[in-house]
Tab-separated table of C-alpha atoms and ligand atoms in Angstrom:
chain	number	residue	atom	x	y	z
A	93	MET	CA	33.991	17.888	-22.858
A	94	LYS	CA	33.875	14.316	-21.824
A	95	GLU	CA	31.394	13.354	-19.196
A	96	ILE	CA	30.517	9.882	-17.216
A	97	ILE	CA	28.427	8.194	-14.801
A	98	LEU	CA	30.290	6.379	-11.869
A	99	ILE	CA	28.179	4.140	-9.542
A	100	LYS	CA	28.789	3.064	-6.682
A	101	ASN	CA	26.576	-0.626	-5.557
A	102	GLY	CA	24.978	-1.131	-2.566
A	103	GLU	CA	23.564	-3.300	-0.574
A	104	LEU	CA	24.780	-5.466	-2.396
A	105	ALA	CA	28.275	-5.546	-2.089
A	106	LEU	CA	27.259	-7.400	1.450
A	107	LYS	CA	26.210	-11.152	-0.273
A	108	GLY	CA	29.373	-12.606	-0.986
A	109	LEU	CA	29.329	-15.168	-3.259
A	110	ASN	CA	25.699	-14.322	-4.764
A	111	ARG	CA	27.614	-11.064	-5.776
A	112	ARG	CA	28.266	-11.551	-9.359
A	113	SER	CA	24.626	-12.439	-10.275
A	114	PHE	CA	23.615	-9.115	-8.154
A	115	GLU	CA	25.755	-7.056	-10.609
A	116	ASP	CA	24.461	-8.718	-13.630
A	117	VAL	CA	20.761	-8.130	-12.473
A	118	LEU	CA	22.222	-4.363	-11.333
A	119	ILE	CA	23.945	-3.704	-14.466
A	120	LYS	CA	21.241	-5.215	-16.593
A	121	ASN	CA	18.500	-2.895	-14.793
A	122	ILE	CA	21.330	0.167	-15.022
A	123	LYS	CA	20.836	-0.723	-18.982
A	124	ASN	CA	16.672	-0.560	-19.276
A	125	ALA	CA	16.776	2.329	-17.867
A	126	ILE	CA	19.154	4.567	-19.554
A	127	ARG	CA	17.631	3.050	-22.786
A	128	PHE	CA	16.562	5.735	-23.923
A	129	CYS	CA	18.987	7.993	-23.551
A	130	GLY	CA	21.384	7.201	-26.138
A	131	GLU	CA	24.239	4.152	-26.552
A	132	ALA	CA	26.831	3.807	-23.986
A	133	ASN	CA	29.419	1.577	-22.307
A	134	ILE	CA	28.878	-0.203	-19.274
A	135	ILE	CA	31.804	-1.101	-17.249
A	136	ARG	CA	31.750	-3.254	-14.782
A	137	ALA	CA	35.395	-2.598	-11.921
A	138	GLN	CA	35.241	-3.011	-8.434
A	139	SER	CA	32.450	-1.784	-6.140
A	140	THR	CA	32.365	0.495	-9.403
A	141	ILE	CA	29.747	0.690	-12.346
A	142	THR	CA	30.823	3.812	-14.741
A	143	ILE	CA	28.354	4.649	-17.866
A	144	GLU	CA	30.538	5.950	-20.685
A	145	PRO	CA	29.159	7.699	-23.077
A	146	LYS	CA	29.830	5.892	-26.990
A	147	ASN	CA	29.084	10.130	-28.400
A	148	ASN	CA	27.892	13.145	-28.095
A	149	ASP	CA	24.415	11.916	-28.807
A	150	PHE	CA	24.298	10.511	-24.959
A	151	ASN	CA	21.732	12.460	-23.012
A	152	ILE	CA	23.593	12.664	-19.751
A	153	ASP	CA	21.571	14.681	-17.863
A	154	GLU	CA	18.402	12.798	-18.697
A	155	ALA	CA	20.862	9.544	-17.851
A	156	GLU	CA	21.705	10.915	-14.271
A	157	LYS	CA	17.683	11.041	-13.717
A	158	ALA	CA	17.327	7.548	-14.368
A	159	ILE	CA	20.047	6.692	-12.777
A	160	SER	CA	18.957	8.657	-9.398
A	161	LYS	CA	15.769	5.803	-9.016
A	162	VAL	CA	17.296	2.376	-10.018
A	163	PHE	CA	17.500	0.711	-6.625
A	164	GLY	CA	20.705	-1.273	-5.873
A	165	ILE	CA	22.546	1.781	-6.425
A	166	ALA	CA	24.500	3.219	-3.082
A	167	ALA	CA	25.749	6.784	-4.866
A	168	PHE	CA	26.709	8.106	-7.648
A	169	SER	CA	28.559	11.138	-9.399
A	170	ARG	CA	29.101	12.596	-12.885
A	171	ALA	CA	32.781	13.252	-13.901
A	172	ALA	CA	34.537	14.803	-16.237
A	173	GLU	CA	37.408	13.323	-18.558
A	174	CYS	CA	40.921	15.514	-18.698
A	175	GLU	CA	44.483	15.693	-19.801
A	176	LYS	CA	46.928	13.759	-17.666
A	177	ASN	CA	48.841	16.916	-17.088
A	178	ILE	CA	48.441	19.043	-13.742
A	179	GLU	CA	48.398	21.987	-15.189
A	180	THR	CA	45.316	21.107	-17.331
A	181	ILE	CA	43.850	19.171	-14.006
A	182	LYS	CA	43.871	22.685	-11.706
A	183	ASP	CA	42.425	24.486	-14.756
A	184	PHE	CA	40.114	22.342	-15.256
A	185	THR	CA	38.668	21.519	-12.282
A	186	SER	CA	38.050	25.355	-11.724
A	187	LYS	CA	36.025	25.482	-15.070
A	188	TYR	CA	34.142	22.096	-14.574
A	189	LEU	CA	32.821	22.712	-10.914
A	190	LYS	CA	32.593	26.103	-11.008
A	191	ASP	CA	28.851	26.716	-10.153
A	192	LYS	CA	29.281	24.219	-6.828
A	193	LEU	CA	32.160	25.765	-6.148
A	194	LEU	CA	31.255	29.056	-6.545
A	195	ASN	CA	27.695	28.138	-4.245
A	196	ALA	CA	29.930	26.453	-1.268
A	197	LYS	CA	32.218	27.648	2.196
A	198	THR	CA	34.026	25.481	2.248
A	199	PHE	CA	35.929	22.390	0.378
A	200	LYS	CA	38.722	19.702	0.097
A	201	VAL	CA	41.143	17.746	-2.319
A	202	GLU	CA	40.758	14.308	-2.559
A	203	ALA	CA	43.130	12.623	-5.082
A	204	LYS	CA	43.588	9.029	-6.150
A	205	ARG	CA	46.308	7.946	-8.077
A	206	ALA	CA	45.707	4.443	-10.123
A	207	ASP	CA	48.366	5.191	-12.222
A	208	LYS	CA	51.574	4.724	-10.282
A	209	SER	CA	54.099	6.590	-13.405
A	210	PHE	CA	52.017	9.527	-12.785
A	211	PRO	CA	54.762	12.266	-11.974
A	212	LEU	CA	53.130	14.033	-8.770
A	213	THR	CA	51.625	11.432	-5.299
A	214	SER	CA	48.321	12.065	-4.443
A	215	PRO	CA	48.196	14.151	-1.281
A	216	GLU	CA	50.906	16.312	-4.036
A	217	ILE	CA	48.116	16.417	-6.926
A	218	SER	CA	45.450	17.573	-3.069
A	219	ARG	CA	47.789	20.612	-2.540
A	220	GLU	CA	48.459	21.716	-6.320
A	221	VAL	CA	44.976	21.819	-7.623
A	222	GLY	CA	43.420	23.195	-3.796
A	223	GLY	CA	45.908	26.040	-4.207
A	224	ASP	CA	44.524	26.780	-7.267
A	225	ILE	CA	40.957	26.753	-6.427
A	226	LEU	CA	41.014	29.163	-3.380
A	227	ARG	CA	43.663	31.591	-5.520
A	228	HIS	CA	40.365	31.432	-7.934
A	229	PHE	CA	37.694	31.485	-5.138
A	230	ASN	CA	37.770	33.873	-2.325
A	231	ASN	CA	34.308	32.971	-1.059
A	232	LEU	CA	35.842	29.220	-0.218
A	233	LYS	CA	38.242	27.854	3.089
A	234	VAL	CA	39.162	24.356	2.962
A	235	ASP	CA	37.408	22.412	5.563
A	236	VAL	CA	38.629	18.747	5.868
A	237	LYS	CA	36.799	17.028	7.964
A	238	ASN	CA	33.456	18.220	7.327
A	239	PRO	CA	33.528	20.537	3.744
A	240	GLU	CA	30.603	21.578	2.191
A	241	ILE	CA	32.160	20.064	-1.662
A	242	THR	CA	34.942	17.255	-2.031
A	243	VAL	CA	36.497	17.394	-5.601
A	244	THR	CA	37.818	14.280	-6.437
A	245	VAL	CA	40.758	14.439	-9.196
A	246	GLU	CA	41.036	10.853	-9.823
A	247	VAL	CA	44.528	9.718	-12.238
A	248	ARG	CA	44.042	6.509	-14.066
A	249	ASP	CA	45.788	4.696	-17.318
A	250	LYS	CA	44.532	6.835	-20.215
A	251	PHE	CA	42.774	10.193	-18.925
A	252	ALA	CA	41.783	11.862	-15.124
A	253	PHE	CA	38.270	11.891	-13.816
A	254	ILE	CA	37.542	15.722	-11.998
A	255	ARG	CA	33.992	15.119	-9.875
A	256	ALA	CA	32.233	17.147	-6.719
A	257	ASN	CA	30.113	15.235	-4.233
A	258	GLN	CA	28.248	11.649	-4.746
A	259	LEU	CA	24.626	11.858	-5.006
A	260	PRO	CA	22.866	9.473	-3.395
A	261	GLY	CA	21.720	6.527	-4.691
A	262	ALA	CA	17.846	4.730	-4.254
A	263	GLY	CA	19.395	2.633	-2.120
A	264	GLY	CA	17.848	-1.190	-2.156
A	265	MET	CA	18.451	-3.988	-3.627
A	266	PRO	CA	18.223	-4.422	-7.642
A	267	VAL	CA	14.825	-5.291	-8.679
A	268	GLY	CA	14.621	-8.647	-9.889
A	269	THR	CA	17.023	-10.436	-7.109
A	270	ALA	CA	13.869	-11.178	-4.722
A	271	GLY	CA	11.633	-12.408	-7.235
A	272	LYS	CA	8.343	-11.289	-8.022
A	273	ALA	CA	4.580	-10.181	-6.536
A	274	ALA	CA	1.699	-8.606	-7.435
A	275	VAL	CA	0.960	-5.649	-6.660
A	276	LEU	CA	-2.785	-4.883	-6.130
A	277	ILE	CA	-2.638	-1.572	-7.420
A	278	SER	CA	-5.898	1.307	-6.770
A	279	GLY	CA	-5.838	5.018	-7.818
A	280	GLY	CA	-5.154	5.848	-4.290
A	281	ILE	CA	-1.964	7.379	-2.149
A	282	ASP	CA	-1.349	4.340	-0.230
A	283	SER	CA	-0.714	1.241	-3.391
A	284	PRO	CA	1.677	3.009	-5.250
A	285	VAL	CA	3.831	3.936	-1.921
A	286	ALA	CA	3.768	-0.669	-1.466
A	287	ALA	CA	4.429	-1.038	-4.734
A	288	TYR	CA	7.694	0.779	-4.200
A	289	MET	CA	8.682	-0.156	-0.864
A	290	MET	CA	8.365	-3.815	-2.599
A	291	ALA	CA	10.228	-3.458	-5.414
A	292	LYS	CA	13.130	-1.311	-3.212
A	293	ARG	CA	13.631	-4.905	-1.470
A	294	GLY	CA	14.870	-6.695	-5.362
A	295	LEU	CA	10.706	-7.677	-5.686
A	296	LYS	CA	9.884	-7.490	-9.734
A	297	LEU	CA	6.427	-6.208	-9.401
A	298	ASP	CA	3.523	-7.444	-11.320
A	299	ALA	CA	-0.192	-5.073	-11.004
A	300	ILE	CA	-3.733	-5.558	-10.898
A	301	HIS	CA	-6.346	-3.151	-10.702
A	302	PHE	CA	-10.014	-4.138	-10.802
A	303	ALA	CA	-12.282	-1.887	-12.578
A	304	SER	CA	-16.133	-2.144	-12.658
A	305	PRO	CA	-17.704	-0.141	-15.582
A	306	PRO	CA	-19.521	1.553	-15.680
A	307	TYR	CA	-19.713	2.870	-12.180
A	308	THR	CA	-15.705	3.394	-12.028
A	309	SER	CA	-14.712	5.507	-15.000
A	310	ILE	CA	-12.203	5.526	-17.944
A	311	ARG	CA	-10.641	8.297	-16.857
A	312	ALA	CA	-9.553	5.619	-13.338
A	313	GLU	CA	-7.920	3.218	-15.518
A	314	ILE	CA	-5.984	5.779	-17.105
A	315	LYS	CA	-4.784	7.811	-13.840
A	316	VAL	CA	-3.667	4.111	-12.721
A	317	LYS	CA	-1.579	3.775	-15.322
A	318	THR	CA	0.116	6.787	-14.526
A	319	LEU	CA	0.977	6.287	-11.119
A	320	LEU	CA	2.476	2.503	-12.695
A	321	SER	CA	4.703	4.490	-14.827
A	322	GLU	CA	5.967	6.664	-12.237
A	323	VAL	CA	7.189	3.703	-10.029
A	324	ALA	CA	7.881	1.462	-13.234
A	325	ALA	CA	10.669	4.495	-13.307
A	326	PHE	CA	12.373	2.645	-9.964
A	327	SER	CA	10.881	-0.378	-10.555
A	328	GLY	CA	11.365	-0.999	-14.709
A	329	ASP	CA	8.832	-2.189	-16.557
A	330	ILE	CA	5.923	-3.485	-14.979
A	331	LYS	CA	2.726	-6.252	-16.101
A	332	LEU	CA	-0.901	-4.440	-15.348
A	333	PHE	CA	-3.996	-6.688	-15.723
A	334	ILE	CA	-7.425	-4.729	-15.003
A	335	VAL	CA	-10.294	-7.323	-13.799
A	336	PRO	CA	-13.814	-7.222	-14.641
A	337	PHE	CA	-15.169	-6.370	-11.458
A	338	THR	CA	-18.605	-5.220	-12.385
A	339	GLU	CA	-20.593	-8.590	-12.239
A	340	ILE	CA	-18.957	-9.713	-8.940
A	341	GLN	CA	-20.180	-5.647	-7.222
A	342	THR	CA	-23.070	-5.747	-8.801
A	343	ALA	CA	-23.893	-9.546	-7.085
A	344	ILE	CA	-22.216	-8.282	-3.589
A	345	ALA	CA	-24.650	-5.561	-4.133
A	346	GLU	CA	-27.909	-7.069	-5.002
A	347	ASN	CA	-26.921	-10.162	-2.276
A	348	CYS	CA	-24.864	-9.604	1.027
A	349	LYS	CA	-26.000	-7.332	3.861
A	350	GLU	CA	-24.427	-3.619	3.399
A	351	GLU	CA	-22.183	-3.900	6.405
A	352	TYR	CA	-20.501	-6.772	4.454
A	353	PHE	CA	-20.397	-5.270	1.282
A	354	THR	CA	-16.860	-3.898	1.421
A	355	LEU	CA	-15.720	-7.019	3.406
A	356	ILE	CA	-16.300	-9.606	0.697
A	357	MET	CA	-15.364	-7.183	-1.809
A	358	ARG	CA	-11.685	-7.609	-0.884
A	359	ARG	CA	-12.233	-11.348	-0.172
A	360	MET	CA	-13.037	-11.353	-3.502
A	361	MET	CA	-10.666	-9.070	-4.834
A	362	MET	CA	-7.714	-11.586	-3.529
A	363	ARG	CA	-9.470	-14.707	-4.957
A	364	ILE	CA	-9.071	-12.949	-8.148
A	365	ALA	CA	-5.370	-12.013	-7.437
A	366	GLN	CA	-3.680	-14.613	-6.488
A	367	LYS	CA	-5.072	-16.594	-9.114
A	368	ILE	CA	-3.792	-14.175	-11.180
A	369	ALA	CA	-0.622	-13.988	-9.851
A	370	GLU	CA	-0.283	-17.902	-9.538
A	371	GLN	CA	-0.730	-17.951	-13.293
A	372	ASN	CA	1.826	-15.207	-13.511
A	373	SER	CA	4.850	-16.917	-11.762
A	374	CYS	CA	4.263	-14.476	-8.749
A	375	LYS	CA	5.231	-15.463	-5.775
A	376	ALA	CA	2.760	-13.034	-3.389
A	377	LEU	CA	0.620	-10.194	-3.527
A	378	ILE	CA	1.108	-6.416	-2.136
A	379	SER	CA	-1.386	-4.094	-0.948
A	380	GLY	CA	-1.495	-1.094	0.656
A	381	GLU	CA	-3.002	-1.621	3.678
A	382	SER	CA	-2.562	0.124	6.885
A	383	LEU	CA	-3.493	-1.643	10.241
A	384	GLY	CA	-6.315	1.005	10.919
A	385	GLN	CA	-6.805	3.288	8.151
A	386	VAL	CA	-10.163	2.720	7.395
A	387	ALA	CA	-12.801	0.127	8.397
A	388	SER	CA	-12.102	-3.175	5.929
A	389	GLN	CA	-8.488	-2.174	7.466
A	390	THR	CA	-8.946	-2.949	11.277
A	391	LEU	CA	-7.009	-6.687	12.647
A	392	GLY	CA	-10.556	-8.100	12.250
A	393	ALA	CA	-11.485	-7.239	9.038
A	394	LEU	CA	-7.874	-8.170	7.229
A	395	CYS	CA	-7.614	-11.815	9.290
A	396	SER	CA	-11.007	-11.966	7.243
A	397	THR	CA	-9.202	-10.929	3.666
A	398	ASN	CA	-6.217	-12.742	4.853
A	399	ALA	CA	-8.107	-15.337	5.365
A	400	VAL	CA	-8.759	-16.378	1.234
A	401	CYS	CA	-5.117	-16.247	0.835
A	402	ASN	CA	-2.821	-19.049	0.542
A	403	MET	CA	0.115	-17.077	-0.699
A	404	PRO	CA	1.974	-14.639	1.649
A	405	VAL	CA	0.452	-10.910	1.222
A	406	PHE	CA	3.498	-7.819	1.968
A	407	ARG	CA	1.355	-4.728	3.301
A	408	PRO	CA	4.617	-2.656	3.613
A	409	LEU	CA	2.550	0.392	5.151
A	410	ILE	CA	0.789	-1.632	7.875
A	411	GLY	CA	2.839	0.653	10.593
A	412	MET	CA	3.296	3.326	9.075
A	413	ASP	CA	0.939	6.872	9.898
A	414	LYS	CA	-0.599	8.913	6.400
A	415	ILE	CA	1.177	11.284	6.707
A	416	GLU	CA	4.181	8.995	6.778
A	417	ILE	CA	3.187	7.159	3.646
A	418	THR	CA	1.822	10.441	1.936
A	419	GLU	CA	5.790	11.568	2.460
A	420	ILE	CA	7.060	8.937	0.431
A	421	SER	CA	4.841	9.419	-2.335
A	422	ARG	CA	5.278	13.273	-3.032
A	423	LYS	CA	8.886	11.629	-2.122
A	424	ILE	CA	8.343	9.166	-5.650
A	425	GLY	CA	6.617	11.357	-7.857
A	426	THR	CA	2.826	9.339	-7.439
A	427	PHE	CA	1.189	11.947	-5.363
A	428	GLU	CA	-0.445	14.678	-7.294
A	429	THR	CA	-2.093	12.003	-9.950
A	430	SER	CA	-3.098	9.933	-6.524
A	431	ILE	CA	-4.524	13.077	-6.070
A	432	GLU	CA	-6.807	13.258	-8.881
A	433	PRO	CA	-10.657	12.634	-8.092
A	434	TYR	CA	-11.377	9.560	-10.353
A	435	GLU	CA	-13.538	7.271	-8.681
A	436	ASP	CA	-12.372	3.864	-7.129
A	437	CYS	CA	-14.616	0.825	-7.753
A	438	CYS	CA	-13.755	0.381	-3.623
A	439	THR	CA	-15.622	3.789	-2.996
A	440	VAL	CA	-18.685	2.932	-5.473
A	441	PHE	CA	-20.298	0.737	-2.907
A	442	THR	CA	-19.688	2.332	0.598
A	443	PRO	CA	-21.241	0.717	2.966
A	444	LYS	CA	-22.887	3.345	5.841
A	445	HIS	CA	-21.830	1.621	8.610
A	446	PRO	CA	-19.154	-0.918	7.648
A	447	ARG	CA	-18.021	-3.860	9.683
A	448	THR	CA	-15.093	-3.536	11.850
A	449	ASN	CA	-15.106	-6.419	14.006
A	450	PRO	CA	-16.518	-8.947	11.201
A	451	LYS	CA	-17.280	-12.848	12.439
A	452	ILE	CA	-16.046	-15.357	10.184
A	453	ASN	CA	-19.402	-17.511	9.850
A	454	ASP	CA	-21.085	-14.003	9.346
A	455	ILE	CA	-19.528	-13.563	6.218
A	456	LEU	CA	-19.801	-17.064	5.154
A	457	ALA	CA	-23.010	-17.256	5.642
A	458	GLU	CA	-23.075	-13.507	3.559
A	459	GLU	CA	-21.379	-15.488	0.807
A	460	ALA	CA	-23.383	-18.202	0.606
A	461	LYS	CA	-25.919	-16.328	-0.816
A	462	PHE	CA	-24.465	-16.380	-4.354
A	463	ASP	CA	-22.491	-18.430	-6.150
A	464	TYR	CA	-19.346	-16.471	-6.949
A	465	SER	CA	-17.372	-19.458	-7.870
A	466	PRO	CA	-17.793	-18.727	-12.292
A	467	MET	CA	-17.864	-15.232	-11.598
A	468	VAL	CA	-14.553	-15.357	-10.544
A	469	GLU	CA	-13.291	-17.381	-12.615
A	470	ARG	CA	-14.944	-14.775	-15.487
A	471	ALA	CA	-13.029	-12.042	-13.795
A	472	VAL	CA	-10.061	-14.844	-14.161
A	473	GLN	CA	-10.077	-15.364	-17.741
A	474	ASN	CA	-11.666	-12.083	-19.154
A	475	VAL	CA	-7.971	-9.638	-17.276
A	476	THR	CA	-6.538	-7.545	-19.907
A	477	ALA	CA	-2.518	-7.298	-19.805
A	478	GLU	CA	-0.629	-4.283	-20.839
A	479	LEU	CA	2.357	-3.454	-20.498
A	480	ILE	CA	3.745	-0.656	-18.596
A	481	ASN	CA	7.132	1.141	-19.847
A	482	GLN	CA	9.473	2.134	-17.206
A	483	THR	CA	10.011	5.028	-19.940
A	484	ASP	CA	7.210	6.206	-20.480
A	485	TYR	CA	6.664	8.531	-17.705
B	657	LIG	P1	-5.067	3.037	-1.625
B	657	LIG	O1	-4.571	4.693	-1.256
B	657	LIG	O2	-4.129	2.205	-2.171
B	657	LIG	O3	-6.733	2.944	-3.278
B	657	LIG	P2	-7.053	2.978	0.430
B	657	LIG	O4	-6.221	3.528	1.603
B	657	LIG	O5	-8.067	3.464	-0.286
B	657	LIG	O6	-5.789	2.699	-0.784
B	657	LIG	P3	-8.688	1.020	0.262
B	657	LIG	O7	-10.073	1.039	-0.894
B	657	LIG	O8	-9.230	-0.032	1.545
B	657	LIG	O9	-7.479	1.828	1.044
B	657	LIG	O10	-7.173	-0.573	-0.854
B	657	LIG	C1	-6.645	-1.390	0.319
B	657	LIG	C2	-6.088	-1.581	-0.680
B	657	LIG	O11	-6.829	-2.580	-1.375
B	657	LIG	C3	-5.172	-0.541	-1.595
B	657	LIG	O12	-3.851	0.093	-0.907
B	657	LIG	C4	-4.641	-1.425	-3.025
B	657	LIG	O13	-3.073	-2.311	-2.243
B	657	LIG	C5	-6.142	-2.494	-2.615
B	657	LIG	N1	-7.465	-1.975	-3.735
B	657	LIG	C6	-8.187	-1.327	-3.087
B	657	LIG	N2	-9.111	-0.951	-4.769
B	657	LIG	C7	-8.237	-1.722	-6.115
B	657	LIG	C8	-8.569	-1.890	-7.027
B	657	LIG	N3	-9.238	-1.121	-7.823
B	657	LIG	N4	-8.138	-2.556	-7.279
B	657	LIG	C9	-6.556	-3.045	-7.143
B	657	LIG	N5	-6.433	-2.835	-5.829
B	657	LIG	C10	-7.133	-2.706	-5.125
B	658	LIG	MG1	-8.268	3.118	-2.134
């Protein structure tokens, strides 16, 4: 039996003249996502993209899983090729969709006939196939308005194609159609979700992680890489920059009042992140902040972090509760990794009584107590880069 995957474009169908270039990006992303599954042709016709395996070595189960994570896809389904003869079609449909048909109560058949020379009309095909299904499965009734299963029979020029319901795709816009941004990634629950949400709007991702060895362990870095490989299943490959942050964190701890530690650290992170972003053609930063979640995410604190940065900072979680964020992290598969215990550099120097309503002049006075500019430069210069592959996970 030969199976294919049919893909319906998402929002990009609305993009008028840009549509073709959006589709080109989507097709490139689909190719990348299934590159480890074997060889396949990818064919575009109207609003449908078809993945057609070149041989039996193609792993269509894995391809289906990979496709479910590609942004820009509204819906997809697996279909099987069948000889264009009504008796064969009837026979084949009951066998191919047996498991699905056994587990449902209602169904309908929809037929489409691209080949008008086929001897039966579409309604006739539906009636024939529907009648045959009713004879084989006495658990089923026809429901044309709201069926559990819609069996689709499409008669094309060479073959007929049989399929059941479409599955919902990942939605959003093809990654790369909105440019590139750098996500500040910690090891927590929030920043991987923020990365996922912005990739869904079409942004290609770089990632920046601040590490403070020996206060943070190598396990924390491994955790970040695992998280990114989970995000990369949706976003495509991610270039990760690891910033050596120990010198700056130690200098803050030695020179500044404890209640300002986190705020000044966050401002240093933004200064460094912006420089790395600029060097790598990223037009925005992404962070996992949510208003009021912790002391460094009050409005006052966010204003003070924002003040050192002139590139847009996207905070897609700003209006979300922890419960909502956690739900998404479970859905996308990052939650279990995020709750592993390894220390992040934020938690290492946490003040007992952080300032929640900082005055900018006080922060500036604290920052003036040490010469941070050369340290920021050194951190940017000594950054290490690594590619996190979409297929690593
Ligand atoms: P998360 O769950 O993403 O760790 P959080 O609720 O712990 O977030 P903070 O520790 O205040 O919040 O960090 C806020 C944001 O700052 C994070 O979402 C992330 O974007 C960024 N950030 C924090 N720590 C780091 C780090 N070590 N490296 C890079 N970015 C970081
Ligand atoms: Mg954190």
